[in-house]
């Protein structure tokens, strides 16, 4: 086998395969550098301004956006219920303004729905514009903080898995129904990759949209997750940039081709 002398260590011999192993690293470095150079030129493109200017983003120091004491109390009560009553349906109405005492106690605990509720069908019929799936394993402080904010300001509710699977007799139609019968077109928000196989269920209607709320740094989120969903809810300013990127550089941003970006 032919060998060659290293220029760095006289007298030391290396097989050419060692340098071949470094070639992919070099190619990736060159590719990333070229991509970054192209990206730096993108702000000059009008496609990056499709969603508007910086004025569209909330200024954290603007007092007009401060949350009222009543709403803070509502969020606090929702959060408390989320982390303690982990297997219940939690609607935004729980502890809403006008429904809590000064000592921080909600006056409408009946709004929280449990599987043994005698009025379960009637309560589940109250259809919001969008539902939020929060499996029992995500009821920690962090996910509950995000989830109850979505529930409150979207006037939605947090749904555990049983609420999607339970079958109830509906006297109006004369047979059993489930969540998918009641809400065949209502979008559902999922956090990260914690889907619990719900959108893959044979009961999931084809016309029911899937919304994804990702933390984009999570390695568990694959391109397939993004391609599977109808809408990606994005809370950071870079999403506006990426939306322009997919139009200006489609070959370099194929992974974003089906994304709809919402600025939050």
Short mmCIF file of N, CA and C in Angstrom, two decimals, residues 65-165:
data_model
loop_
_atom_site.label_atom_id
_atom_site.label_comp_id
_atom_site.label_asym_id
_atom_site.label_seq_id
_atom_site.Cartn_x
_atom_site.Cartn_y
_atom_site.Cartn_z
N UNK A 65 -48.30 46.89 27.50
CA UNK A 65 -48.44 45.44 27.40
C UNK A 65 -48.41 44.77 28.76
N UNK A 66 -48.42 45.52 29.83
CA UNK A 66 -48.39 44.93 31.16
C UNK A 66 -49.68 44.15 31.43
N UNK A 67 -49.53 43.03 32.12
CA UNK A 67 -50.67 42.18 32.46
C UNK A 67 -51.31 42.69 33.74
N UNK A 68 -52.63 42.78 33.75
CA UNK A 68 -53.34 43.29 34.92
C UNK A 68 -53.23 42.32 36.09
N UNK A 69 -53.50 42.83 37.29
CA UNK A 69 -53.45 42.00 38.49
C UNK A 69 -54.48 40.86 38.40
N UNK A 70 -55.64 41.17 37.83
CA UNK A 70 -56.68 40.14 37.69
C UNK A 70 -56.22 39.01 36.77
N UNK A 71 -55.58 39.39 35.67
CA UNK A 71 -55.10 38.37 34.74
C UNK A 71 -53.94 37.59 35.33
N UNK A 72 -53.08 38.26 36.07
CA UNK A 72 -51.98 37.55 36.74
C UNK A 72 -52.52 36.53 37.73
N UNK A 73 -53.57 36.91 38.45
CA UNK A 73 -54.18 35.98 39.40
C UNK A 73 -54.79 34.79 38.67
N UNK A 74 -55.43 35.07 37.55
CA UNK A 74 -56.00 34.01 36.72
C UNK A 74 -54.91 33.05 36.25
N UNK A 75 -53.81 33.59 35.74
CA UNK A 75 -52.70 32.75 35.28
C UNK A 75 -52.12 31.93 36.42
N UNK A 76 -52.03 32.54 37.59
CA UNK A 76 -51.50 31.83 38.76
C UNK A 76 -52.39 30.66 39.15
N UNK A 77 -53.70 30.87 39.14
CA UNK A 77 -54.63 29.80 39.49
C UNK A 77 -54.62 28.69 38.44
N UNK A 78 -54.55 29.07 37.18
CA UNK A 78 -54.47 28.07 36.12
C UNK A 78 -53.19 27.24 36.27
N UNK A 79 -52.09 27.92 36.56
CA UNK A 79 -50.81 27.23 36.72
C UNK A 79 -50.86 26.26 37.90
N UNK A 80 -51.42 26.73 39.01
CA UNK A 80 -51.53 25.87 40.19
C UNK A 80 -52.34 24.62 39.89
N UNK A 81 -53.45 24.79 39.19
CA UNK A 81 -54.28 23.64 38.85
C UNK A 81 -53.56 22.71 37.88
N UNK A 82 -52.81 23.29 36.95
CA UNK A 82 -52.10 22.49 35.96
C UNK A 82 -51.08 21.57 36.60
N UNK A 83 -50.33 22.07 37.57
CA UNK A 83 -49.26 21.27 38.17
C UNK A 83 -49.77 20.32 39.25
N UNK A 84 -50.97 20.55 39.75
CA UNK A 84 -51.48 19.69 40.84
C UNK A 84 -52.55 18.72 40.36
N UNK A 85 -53.44 19.16 39.49
CA UNK A 85 -54.51 18.30 38.99
C UNK A 85 -54.14 17.85 37.58
N UNK A 86 -53.19 16.93 37.49
CA UNK A 86 -52.49 16.67 36.23
C UNK A 86 -53.28 15.86 35.21
N UNK A 87 -54.39 15.30 35.60
CA UNK A 87 -55.14 14.45 34.66
C UNK A 87 -56.54 14.98 34.42
N UNK A 88 -56.69 16.29 34.51
CA UNK A 88 -57.99 16.93 34.31
C UNK A 88 -57.97 17.79 33.05
N UNK A 89 -59.16 18.04 32.52
CA UNK A 89 -59.31 19.04 31.46
C UNK A 89 -59.37 20.40 32.14
N UNK A 90 -58.45 21.28 31.76
CA UNK A 90 -58.36 22.60 32.40
C UNK A 90 -58.74 23.68 31.40
N UNK A 91 -59.94 24.27 31.53
CA UNK A 91 -60.36 25.34 30.62
C UNK A 91 -59.91 26.71 31.12
N UNK A 92 -59.86 27.65 30.20
CA UNK A 92 -59.37 28.99 30.52
C UNK A 92 -60.27 29.71 31.50
N UNK A 93 -61.52 29.30 31.61
CA UNK A 93 -62.46 30.01 32.49
C UNK A 93 -62.14 29.83 33.98
N UNK A 94 -61.36 28.80 34.31
CA UNK A 94 -61.08 28.54 35.72
C UNK A 94 -60.29 29.70 36.33
N UNK A 95 -60.86 30.30 37.38
CA UNK A 95 -60.20 31.41 38.06
C UNK A 95 -60.08 32.67 37.23
N UNK A 96 -60.90 32.80 36.19
CA UNK A 96 -60.85 33.98 35.33
C UNK A 96 -61.24 35.23 36.11
N UNK A 97 -60.90 36.43 35.60
CA UNK A 97 -61.32 37.66 36.29
C UNK A 97 -62.80 37.63 36.62
N UNK A 98 -63.10 37.95 37.87
CA UNK A 98 -64.47 37.87 38.37
C UNK A 98 -64.81 36.53 38.97
N UNK A 99 -63.87 35.58 38.90
CA UNK A 99 -64.12 34.24 39.44
C UNK A 99 -63.01 33.81 40.40
N UNK A 100 -62.46 34.76 41.13
CA UNK A 100 -61.54 34.40 42.21
C UNK A 100 -61.62 35.43 43.33
N UNK A 101 -61.35 34.96 44.53
CA UNK A 101 -61.41 35.81 45.71
C UNK A 101 -60.08 36.52 45.92
N UNK A 102 -60.07 37.57 46.75
CA UNK A 102 -58.82 38.28 47.03
C UNK A 102 -57.74 37.39 47.64
N UNK A 103 -58.15 36.31 48.31
CA UNK A 103 -57.16 35.42 48.92
C UNK A 103 -56.60 34.40 47.93
N UNK A 104 -56.93 34.56 46.66
CA UNK A 104 -56.34 33.70 45.64
C UNK A 104 -57.02 32.35 45.46
N UNK A 105 -58.29 32.27 45.77
CA UNK A 105 -59.04 31.02 45.61
C UNK A 105 -60.05 31.19 44.48
N UNK A 106 -60.08 30.24 43.56
CA UNK A 106 -61.04 30.29 42.46
C UNK A 106 -62.44 29.99 42.97
N UNK A 107 -63.41 30.73 42.47
CA UNK A 107 -64.80 30.52 42.89
C UNK A 107 -65.57 29.62 41.92
N UNK A 108 -64.90 29.13 40.89
CA UNK A 108 -65.59 28.26 39.93
C UNK A 108 -64.81 26.97 39.69
N UNK A 109 -64.54 26.20 40.75
CA UNK A 109 -63.78 24.95 40.57
C UNK A 109 -64.50 23.94 39.70
N UNK A 110 -65.81 24.11 39.52
CA UNK A 110 -66.57 23.19 38.68
C UNK A 110 -66.15 23.25 37.21
N UNK A 111 -65.42 24.31 36.84
CA UNK A 111 -64.97 24.42 35.46
C UNK A 111 -63.93 23.36 35.10
N UNK A 112 -63.18 22.89 36.09
CA UNK A 112 -62.18 21.85 35.85
C UNK A 112 -62.91 20.52 35.67
N UNK A 113 -62.58 19.80 34.60
CA UNK A 113 -63.35 18.62 34.20
C UNK A 113 -62.55 17.35 34.47
N UNK A 114 -63.20 16.40 35.17
CA UNK A 114 -62.60 15.11 35.44
C UNK A 114 -63.36 14.01 34.70
N UNK A 115 -62.72 12.87 34.56
CA UNK A 115 -63.30 11.80 33.75
C UNK A 115 -64.60 11.27 34.32
N UNK A 116 -64.79 11.39 35.64
CA UNK A 116 -66.02 10.89 36.27
C UNK A 116 -67.09 11.97 36.41
N UNK A 117 -66.93 13.08 35.73
CA UNK A 117 -67.90 14.17 35.80
C UNK A 117 -69.24 13.71 35.24
N UNK A 118 -70.34 13.88 35.97
CA UNK A 118 -71.65 13.44 35.47
C UNK A 118 -72.11 14.20 34.24
N UNK A 119 -71.59 15.41 34.04
CA UNK A 119 -71.96 16.21 32.87
C UNK A 119 -70.82 16.24 31.85
N UNK A 120 -70.07 15.16 31.76
CA UNK A 120 -68.86 15.15 30.95
C UNK A 120 -69.12 15.48 29.49
N UNK A 121 -70.12 14.86 28.89
CA UNK A 121 -70.40 15.11 27.48
C UNK A 121 -70.76 16.56 27.24
N UNK A 122 -71.61 17.11 28.07
CA UNK A 122 -72.03 18.49 27.90
C UNK A 122 -70.85 19.45 28.03
N UNK A 123 -69.96 19.17 28.99
CA UNK A 123 -68.81 20.05 29.19
C UNK A 123 -67.80 19.92 28.05
N UNK A 124 -67.62 18.71 27.56
CA UNK A 124 -66.68 18.53 26.46
C UNK A 124 -67.21 19.11 25.16
N UNK A 125 -68.52 19.30 25.07
CA UNK A 125 -69.11 19.88 23.86
C UNK A 125 -68.73 21.35 23.67
N UNK A 126 -68.31 22.02 24.72
CA UNK A 126 -68.01 23.45 24.64
C UNK A 126 -66.73 23.64 23.83
N UNK A 127 -66.90 23.86 22.57
CA UNK A 127 -65.80 23.81 21.61
C UNK A 127 -65.06 25.14 21.51
N UNK A 128 -63.76 25.17 21.80
CA UNK A 128 -62.97 26.38 21.57
C UNK A 128 -62.51 26.45 20.12
N UNK A 129 -61.85 27.53 19.77
CA UNK A 129 -61.32 27.66 18.41
C UNK A 129 -60.11 26.76 18.18
N UNK A 130 -59.40 26.45 19.26
CA UNK A 130 -58.23 25.59 19.18
C UNK A 130 -58.10 24.84 20.50
N UNK A 131 -57.67 23.59 20.45
CA UNK A 131 -57.44 22.79 21.65
C UNK A 131 -55.94 22.65 21.89
N UNK A 132 -55.57 22.31 23.14
CA UNK A 132 -54.17 22.16 23.53
C UNK A 132 -53.99 20.80 24.17
N UNK A 133 -53.12 19.99 23.61
CA UNK A 133 -52.85 18.67 24.18
C UNK A 133 -51.69 18.76 25.15
N UNK A 134 -51.94 18.37 26.40
CA UNK A 134 -50.89 18.38 27.41
C UNK A 134 -50.94 17.05 28.16
N UNK A 135 -50.11 16.09 27.75
CA UNK A 135 -50.14 14.78 28.41
C UNK A 135 -49.72 14.87 29.86
N UNK A 136 -50.06 13.86 30.61
CA UNK A 136 -49.88 13.89 32.06
C UNK A 136 -48.42 14.08 32.46
N UNK A 137 -47.49 13.66 31.62
CA UNK A 137 -46.08 13.78 31.96
C UNK A 137 -45.50 15.16 31.77
N UNK A 138 -46.26 16.10 31.25
CA UNK A 138 -45.75 17.46 30.99
C UNK A 138 -46.29 18.49 31.96
N UNK A 139 -46.83 18.06 33.07
CA UNK A 139 -47.45 19.01 33.99
C UNK A 139 -46.47 19.53 35.04
N UNK A 140 -45.26 19.84 34.60
CA UNK A 140 -44.30 20.51 35.47
C UNK A 140 -44.44 22.01 35.35
N UNK A 141 -43.62 22.74 36.10
CA UNK A 141 -43.74 24.20 36.12
C UNK A 141 -43.54 24.82 34.74
N UNK A 142 -42.51 24.37 34.01
CA UNK A 142 -42.19 25.00 32.74
C UNK A 142 -43.28 24.86 31.70
N UNK A 143 -43.70 23.64 31.43
CA UNK A 143 -44.72 23.43 30.41
C UNK A 143 -46.06 24.01 30.84
N UNK A 144 -46.37 23.95 32.13
CA UNK A 144 -47.63 24.53 32.59
C UNK A 144 -47.63 26.04 32.41
N UNK A 145 -46.49 26.69 32.62
CA UNK A 145 -46.43 28.14 32.41
C UNK A 145 -46.80 28.49 30.98
N UNK A 146 -46.23 27.77 30.03
CA UNK A 146 -46.55 28.03 28.62
C UNK A 146 -47.99 27.65 28.30
N UNK A 147 -48.38 26.47 28.75
CA UNK A 147 -49.69 25.93 28.36
C UNK A 147 -50.84 26.79 28.87
N UNK A 148 -50.76 27.25 30.12
CA UNK A 148 -51.89 28.03 30.64
C UNK A 148 -51.97 29.40 29.98
N UNK A 149 -50.83 29.93 29.55
CA UNK A 149 -50.86 31.20 28.83
C UNK A 149 -51.58 31.03 27.49
N UNK A 150 -51.28 29.94 26.80
CA UNK A 150 -52.00 29.65 25.56
C UNK A 150 -53.49 29.45 25.84
N UNK A 151 -53.79 28.68 26.88
CA UNK A 151 -55.19 28.41 27.20
C UNK A 151 -55.95 29.71 27.49
N UNK A 152 -55.35 30.57 28.29
CA UNK A 152 -56.03 31.81 28.68
C UNK A 152 -56.26 32.73 27.49
N UNK A 153 -55.20 33.01 26.75
CA UNK A 153 -55.31 34.04 25.72
C UNK A 153 -55.87 33.52 24.40
N UNK A 154 -55.93 32.22 24.23
CA UNK A 154 -56.64 31.64 23.09
C UNK A 154 -58.05 31.20 23.47
N UNK A 155 -58.40 31.41 24.75
CA UNK A 155 -59.69 30.95 25.28
C UNK A 155 -59.88 29.47 24.95
N UNK A 156 -58.90 28.71 25.38
CA UNK A 156 -58.86 27.29 25.05
C UNK A 156 -58.86 26.45 26.33
N UNK A 157 -58.35 25.25 26.25
CA UNK A 157 -58.33 24.33 27.38
C UNK A 157 -57.18 23.35 27.19
N UNK A 158 -56.71 22.78 28.30
CA UNK A 158 -55.67 21.76 28.26
C UNK A 158 -56.33 20.39 28.33
N UNK A 159 -55.98 19.53 27.40
CA UNK A 159 -56.62 18.22 27.30
C UNK A 159 -55.63 17.11 27.62
N UNK A 160 -55.97 16.20 28.55
CA UNK A 160 -55.18 14.98 28.75
C UNK A 160 -55.61 13.93 27.73
N UNK A 161 -54.88 12.83 27.70
CA UNK A 161 -55.15 11.81 26.69
C UNK A 161 -56.54 11.19 26.83
N UNK A 162 -57.00 11.00 28.06
CA UNK A 162 -58.30 10.33 28.24
C UNK A 162 -59.43 11.11 27.59
N UNK A 163 -59.31 12.45 27.57
CA UNK A 163 -60.38 13.26 26.99
C UNK A 163 -60.53 13.02 25.49
N UNK A 164 -59.47 12.54 24.85
CA UNK A 164 -59.54 12.23 23.43
C UNK A 164 -60.07 10.83 23.18
N UNK A 165 -59.93 9.96 24.15
CA UNK A 165 -60.26 8.55 23.94
C UNK A 165 -61.60 8.13 24.54
#
